[in-house]
Short mmCIF file of C-alpha atoms in Angstrom, two decimals:
data_model
loop_
_atom_site.label_atom_id
_atom_site.label_comp_id
_atom_site.label_asym_id
_atom_site.label_seq_id
_atom_site.Cartn_x
_atom_site.Cartn_y
_atom_site.Cartn_z
CA UNK F 1137 11.21 16.64 54.17
CA UNK F 1138 13.96 15.72 56.58
CA UNK F 1139 17.42 15.85 55.07
CA UNK F 1140 18.25 12.55 56.80
CA UNK F 1141 15.11 10.70 55.74
CA UNK F 1142 16.45 7.77 53.66
CA UNK F 1143 13.00 6.92 52.29
CA UNK F 1144 12.60 10.35 50.70
CA UNK F 1145 16.08 10.19 49.22
CA UNK F 1146 15.33 6.73 47.86
CA UNK F 1147 12.23 8.11 46.12
CA UNK F 1148 14.28 10.77 44.38
CA UNK F 1149 16.93 8.26 43.36
CA UNK F 1150 14.27 5.99 41.85
CA UNK F 1151 12.64 8.92 40.04
CA UNK F 1152 15.96 10.14 38.66
CA UNK F 1153 16.84 6.64 37.49
CA UNK F 1154 13.44 6.22 35.85
CA UNK F 1155 13.78 9.62 34.16
CA UNK F 1156 17.20 8.63 32.84
CA UNK F 1157 15.79 5.37 31.40
CA UNK F 1158 13.01 7.30 29.64
CA UNK F 1159 15.13 10.18 28.31
CA UNK F 1160 18.21 8.21 27.26
CA UNK F 1161 16.80 6.77 23.96
CA UNK F 1162 15.50 10.19 22.72
CA UNK F 1163 18.90 11.71 23.55
CA UNK F 1164 20.74 9.08 21.48
CA UNK F 1165 18.35 9.62 18.56
CA UNK F 1166 18.69 13.42 18.62
CA UNK F 1167 22.50 13.61 18.84
CA UNK F 1168 23.07 10.94 16.17
CA UNK F 1169 20.58 12.41 13.71
CA UNK F 1170 22.85 15.45 13.27
CA UNK F 1171 26.12 13.52 12.91
CA UNK F 1172 28.03 12.91 9.68
CA UNK F 1173 29.54 9.51 8.86
CA UNK F 1174 33.00 10.95 9.54
CA UNK F 1175 32.24 11.95 13.14
CA UNK F 1176 33.23 8.67 14.77
CA UNK F 1177 31.29 5.77 16.19
CA UNK F 1178 30.59 7.10 19.70
CA UNK F 1179 26.78 7.01 19.95
CA UNK F 1180 26.72 9.23 23.07
CA UNK F 1181 28.98 12.04 21.84
CA UNK F 1182 27.59 15.36 20.68
CA UNK F 1183 27.62 16.19 16.95
CA UNK F 1184 29.99 18.74 15.51
CA UNK F 1185 27.03 20.97 14.68
CA UNK F 1186 23.29 20.87 15.36
CA UNK F 1187 22.82 22.80 12.11
CA UNK F 1188 23.81 19.85 9.92
CA UNK F 1189 20.55 18.77 8.21
CA UNK F 1190 22.11 16.52 5.54
CA UNK F 1191 20.71 13.36 7.10
CA UNK F 1192 17.20 14.81 7.12
CA UNK F 1193 17.37 15.87 3.47
CA UNK F 1194 18.68 12.44 2.45
CA UNK F 1195 15.99 10.42 4.23
CA UNK F 1196 13.20 12.64 2.90
CA UNK F 1197 14.43 12.12 -0.69
CA UNK F 1198 15.29 8.41 -0.48
CA UNK F 1199 12.19 7.26 1.40
CA UNK F 1200 9.65 9.48 -0.41
CA UNK F 1201 8.51 10.41 3.05
CA UNK F 1202 5.51 12.45 1.88
CA UNK F 1203 4.13 9.36 0.10
CA UNK F 1204 4.69 7.33 3.28
CA UNK F 1205 2.82 9.92 5.34
CA UNK F 1206 0.00 9.85 2.78
CA UNK F 1207 -0.30 6.04 2.94
CA UNK F 1208 -0.26 6.18 6.74
CA UNK F 1209 -2.97 8.86 6.78
CA UNK F 1210 -5.25 6.80 4.48
CA UNK F 1211 -4.88 3.74 6.72
CA UNK F 1212 -5.53 5.74 9.89
CA UNK F 1213 -8.65 7.49 8.53
CA UNK F 1214 -10.25 4.28 7.19
CA UNK F 1215 -9.36 2.41 10.39
CA UNK F 1216 -10.87 5.10 12.61
CA UNK F 1217 -14.09 5.18 10.59
CA UNK F 1218 -14.48 1.43 10.98
CA UNK F 1219 -13.52 1.43 14.65
CA UNK F 1220 -15.90 4.25 15.60
CA UNK F 1221 -18.92 2.86 13.72
CA UNK F 1222 -18.46 -0.78 14.75
CA UNK F 1223 -17.23 0.05 18.25
CA UNK F 1224 -20.18 2.30 19.15
CA UNK F 1225 -22.73 -0.13 17.70
CA UNK F 1226 -21.24 -3.13 19.51
CA UNK F 1227 -20.90 -1.25 22.81
CA UNK F 1228 -24.52 -0.06 22.47
CA UNK F 1229 -25.72 -3.63 22.01
CA UNK F 1230 -23.63 -4.97 24.89
CA UNK F 1231 -24.35 -2.06 27.23
CA UNK F 1232 -28.04 -1.49 26.60
CA UNK F 1233 -29.64 -4.65 25.21
CA UNK F 1234 -30.29 -8.04 26.81
CA UNK F 1235 -29.96 -11.06 24.55
CA UNK F 1236 -28.87 -14.66 24.71
CA UNK F 1237 -25.14 -15.17 24.46
CA UNK F 1238 -24.28 -11.65 25.66
CA UNK F 1239 -21.82 -12.93 28.26
CA UNK F 1240 -20.40 -15.32 25.69
CA UNK F 1241 -19.65 -12.41 23.34
CA UNK F 1242 -17.94 -10.45 26.10
CA UNK F 1243 -15.96 -13.54 27.04
CA UNK F 1244 -14.89 -14.04 23.43
CA UNK F 1245 -13.43 -10.52 23.35
CA UNK F 1246 -11.51 -11.14 26.55
CA UNK F 1247 -10.31 -14.51 25.26
CA UNK F 1248 -9.00 -12.88 22.08
CA UNK F 1249 -6.76 -10.61 24.16
CA UNK F 1250 -4.88 -13.51 25.80
CA UNK F 1251 -4.15 -15.43 22.59
CA UNK F 1252 -0.65 -14.57 21.32
CA UNK F 1253 -0.98 -12.76 18.00
CA UNK F 1254 1.88 -14.67 16.43
CA UNK F 1255 0.03 -18.00 16.79
CA UNK F 1256 -2.76 -16.85 14.47
CA UNK F 1257 -0.64 -15.15 11.80
CA UNK F 1258 -0.58 -18.11 9.38
CA UNK F 1259 -4.38 -18.28 9.30
CA UNK F 1260 -4.76 -14.50 9.17
CA UNK F 1261 -2.29 -14.25 6.31
CA UNK F 1262 -4.20 -16.92 4.36
CA UNK F 1263 -7.48 -15.08 4.88
CA UNK F 1264 -6.02 -11.77 3.72
CA UNK F 1265 -4.66 -13.41 0.53
CA UNK F 1266 -7.98 -15.19 -0.06
CA UNK F 1267 -9.77 -11.82 0.18
CA UNK F 1268 -7.38 -10.37 -2.40
CA UNK F 1269 -6.17 -7.68 0.00
CA UNK F 1270 -2.49 -8.66 0.09
CA UNK F 1271 -0.23 -5.83 -1.08
CA UNK F 1272 -2.93 -3.23 -0.70
CA UNK F 1273 -3.70 -0.51 1.85
CA UNK F 1274 -6.88 -2.36 2.79
CA UNK F 1275 -5.06 -5.31 4.38
CA UNK F 1276 -3.89 -3.39 7.50
CA UNK F 1277 -7.20 -1.51 7.61
CA UNK F 1278 -9.15 -4.77 7.93
CA UNK F 1279 -6.76 -6.08 10.56
CA UNK F 1280 -6.81 -2.86 12.59
CA UNK F 1281 -10.62 -2.70 12.50
CA UNK F 1282 -10.82 -6.23 13.89
CA UNK F 1283 -11.70 -7.09 17.47
CA UNK F 1284 -10.26 -4.48 19.80
CA UNK F 1285 -11.23 -4.96 23.43
CA UNK F 1286 -9.87 -1.53 24.40
CA UNK F 1287 -12.39 0.35 22.25
CA UNK F 1288 -15.23 -1.83 23.56
CA UNK F 1289 -14.12 -1.14 27.14
CA UNK F 1290 -13.91 2.63 26.60
CA UNK F 1291 -17.33 2.87 24.95
CA UNK F 1292 -18.96 0.60 27.54
CA UNK F 1293 -17.68 2.80 30.38
CA UNK F 1294 -19.26 5.87 28.79
CA UNK F 1295 -22.55 4.15 27.88
CA UNK F 1296 -23.01 2.94 31.46
CA UNK F 1297 -22.82 6.57 32.62
CA UNK F 1298 -25.61 7.66 30.23
CA UNK F 1299 -28.99 7.54 32.07
CA UNK F 1300 -31.19 4.75 30.77
CA UNK F 1301 -34.19 7.08 31.23
CA UNK F 1302 -33.17 8.77 27.97
CA UNK F 1303 -33.72 5.49 26.13
CA UNK F 1304 -37.07 4.92 27.87
CA UNK F 1305 -38.29 8.42 26.99
CA UNK F 1306 -37.34 7.92 23.35
CA UNK F 1307 -39.07 4.52 23.27
CA UNK F 1308 -42.25 6.08 24.65
CA UNK F 1309 -42.13 8.56 21.76
CA UNK F 1310 -41.90 5.65 19.32
CA UNK F 1311 -38.18 5.84 18.48
CA UNK F 1312 -36.58 2.66 17.16
CA UNK F 1313 -33.31 1.24 18.47
CA UNK F 1314 -31.42 2.64 15.46
CA UNK F 1315 -32.98 6.07 16.08
CA UNK F 1316 -31.97 5.96 19.76
CA UNK F 1317 -28.46 4.93 18.81
CA UNK F 1318 -28.04 7.58 16.12
CA UNK F 1319 -29.81 10.50 17.82
CA UNK F 1320 -28.99 9.96 21.51
CA UNK F 1321 -26.23 7.48 22.22
CA UNK F 1322 -23.76 8.25 19.43
CA UNK F 1323 -23.62 12.04 20.03
CA UNK F 1324 -23.16 11.50 23.78
CA UNK F 1325 -20.20 9.22 23.07
CA UNK F 1326 -18.18 12.14 21.65
CA UNK F 1327 -15.56 12.21 24.48
CA UNK F 1328 -15.08 8.45 24.18
CA UNK F 1329 -14.71 8.77 20.42
CA UNK F 1330 -12.06 11.47 20.89
CA UNK F 1331 -10.16 9.15 23.23
CA UNK F 1332 -10.39 6.26 20.79
CA UNK F 1333 -9.20 8.42 17.89
CA UNK F 1334 -6.09 9.46 19.82
CA UNK F 1335 -5.17 6.00 21.11
CA UNK F 1336 -5.89 4.21 17.84
CA UNK F 1337 -4.11 6.80 15.69
CA UNK F 1338 -0.92 6.47 17.73
CA UNK F 1339 -1.18 2.67 17.73
CA UNK F 1340 -1.63 2.44 13.94
CA UNK F 1341 1.04 5.07 13.35
CA UNK F 1342 3.59 3.09 15.35
CA UNK F 1343 2.70 -0.32 13.94
CA UNK F 1344 5.57 -1.92 12.04
CA UNK F 1345 4.86 -5.64 11.83
CA UNK F 1346 1.52 -5.63 9.94
CA UNK F 1347 2.50 -3.12 7.20
CA UNK F 1348 5.87 -4.83 6.75
CA UNK F 1349 4.27 -8.27 6.33
CA UNK F 1350 1.16 -7.42 4.32
CA UNK F 1351 2.40 -4.51 2.14
CA UNK F 1352 5.90 -5.31 0.78
CA UNK F 1353 5.46 -3.01 -2.26
CA UNK F 1354 7.80 -0.02 -2.09
CA UNK F 1355 5.11 2.47 -3.08
CA UNK F 1356 2.91 1.22 -0.21
CA UNK F 1357 5.50 1.98 2.46
CA UNK F 1358 4.28 3.73 5.60
CA UNK F 1359 6.34 5.87 7.97
CA UNK F 1360 7.26 2.93 10.22
CA UNK F 1361 8.45 0.64 7.41
CA UNK F 1362 10.44 3.46 5.80
CA UNK F 1363 13.05 2.95 8.52
CA UNK F 1364 13.78 -0.56 7.20
CA UNK F 1365 15.35 0.92 4.04
CA UNK F 1366 18.41 1.93 6.04
CA UNK F 1367 18.89 -1.38 7.87
CA UNK F 1368 20.04 -4.78 6.66
CA UNK F 1369 21.37 -8.00 8.16
CA UNK F 1370 24.96 -6.75 7.92
CA UNK F 1371 24.82 -3.06 8.76
CA UNK F 1372 22.62 -0.12 9.63
CA UNK F 1373 23.01 3.54 8.67
CA UNK F 1374 22.33 4.97 12.12
CA UNK F 1375 22.62 8.62 11.14
CA UNK F 1376 19.83 8.26 8.58
CA UNK F 1377 17.77 6.00 10.86
CA UNK F 1378 17.94 8.48 13.75
CA UNK F 1379 17.05 11.41 11.49
CA UNK F 1380 14.05 9.51 10.11
CA UNK F 1381 12.93 8.49 13.61
CA UNK F 1382 13.07 12.12 14.70
CA UNK F 1383 10.92 13.20 11.75
CA UNK F 1384 8.43 10.41 12.40
CA UNK F 1385 8.19 11.29 16.10
CA UNK F 1386 7.11 14.88 15.51
CA UNK F 1387 3.40 14.27 14.60
CA UNK F 1388 2.79 11.86 17.50
CA UNK F 1389 4.52 14.08 20.05
CA UNK F 1390 2.50 17.13 18.92
CA UNK F 1391 -0.73 15.09 18.96
CA UNK F 1392 -0.01 13.77 22.44
CA UNK F 1393 0.92 17.14 23.93
CA UNK F 1394 -2.26 18.81 22.70
CA UNK F 1395 -4.72 15.99 23.42
CA UNK F 1396 -3.25 14.10 26.38
CA UNK F 1397 -6.03 15.14 28.78
CA UNK F 1398 -8.60 13.34 26.61
CA UNK F 1399 -6.57 10.13 26.84
CA UNK F 1400 -6.50 10.03 30.63
CA UNK F 1401 -10.12 11.15 31.05
CA UNK F 1402 -11.33 8.64 28.49
CA UNK F 1403 -9.48 5.67 29.93
CA UNK F 1404 -10.42 6.40 33.56
CA UNK F 1405 -14.01 7.56 32.97
CA UNK F 1406 -16.41 5.22 34.69
CA UNK F 1407 -13.70 3.36 36.52
CA UNK F 1408 -14.98 4.81 39.82
CA UNK F 1409 -18.66 5.43 40.39
CA UNK F 1410 -19.83 7.93 43.02
#
């Protein structure tokens, strides 16, 4: 690289600026999670000691964080079971079978993605109350299992890469469609399922709006809504909020670091055919 090449220098400036934008929020969260109330109001200053864990102890006791993690885990597990079963079956039908209205079904999924979620909330809320699921862990599960075009897209990309000759061979041996799905297609969709589990788990884990609206009971709090206990219309306890955010970030960061290669391979698989 030439030292006088302005284009190369511009690239580094842009990258440094982008890195600063990404790293600035985590920095603010980390430094403020270790501060006491008496350490001033400067959000960018370093704490007096990084060994002060009072904020962490307080938020764990006041939010019953273990119960929140338990509620979150139940929602994630039930959601993933529903997503995997329904997603693989629907992608199998759309990717392998020909039937009337197939394009209409695909179009309906795409249409659902462009409708603003907020415009349907009144109807959705009425349906959840009519089903008797309001103030229960099943309300977000039902909503998270609902139409998700991302999971359909991921499974369809993988199914299209599975040779159709496998289906034909199984049909010649007398296998039914359910047998082909259960014995051939579903096991071969393992990488796609791993990708879906990662993406969906992080999405459900981070969701704040649905649990806050449909589960106002204190004992049904999840990790995301636990943060709301330290914020009101008049003030926010930033030391506690930052400590809780840091605790909540740990599982997702660990999950992402260990399984990130499955995310990229799953999303891009089938995007380019040789």
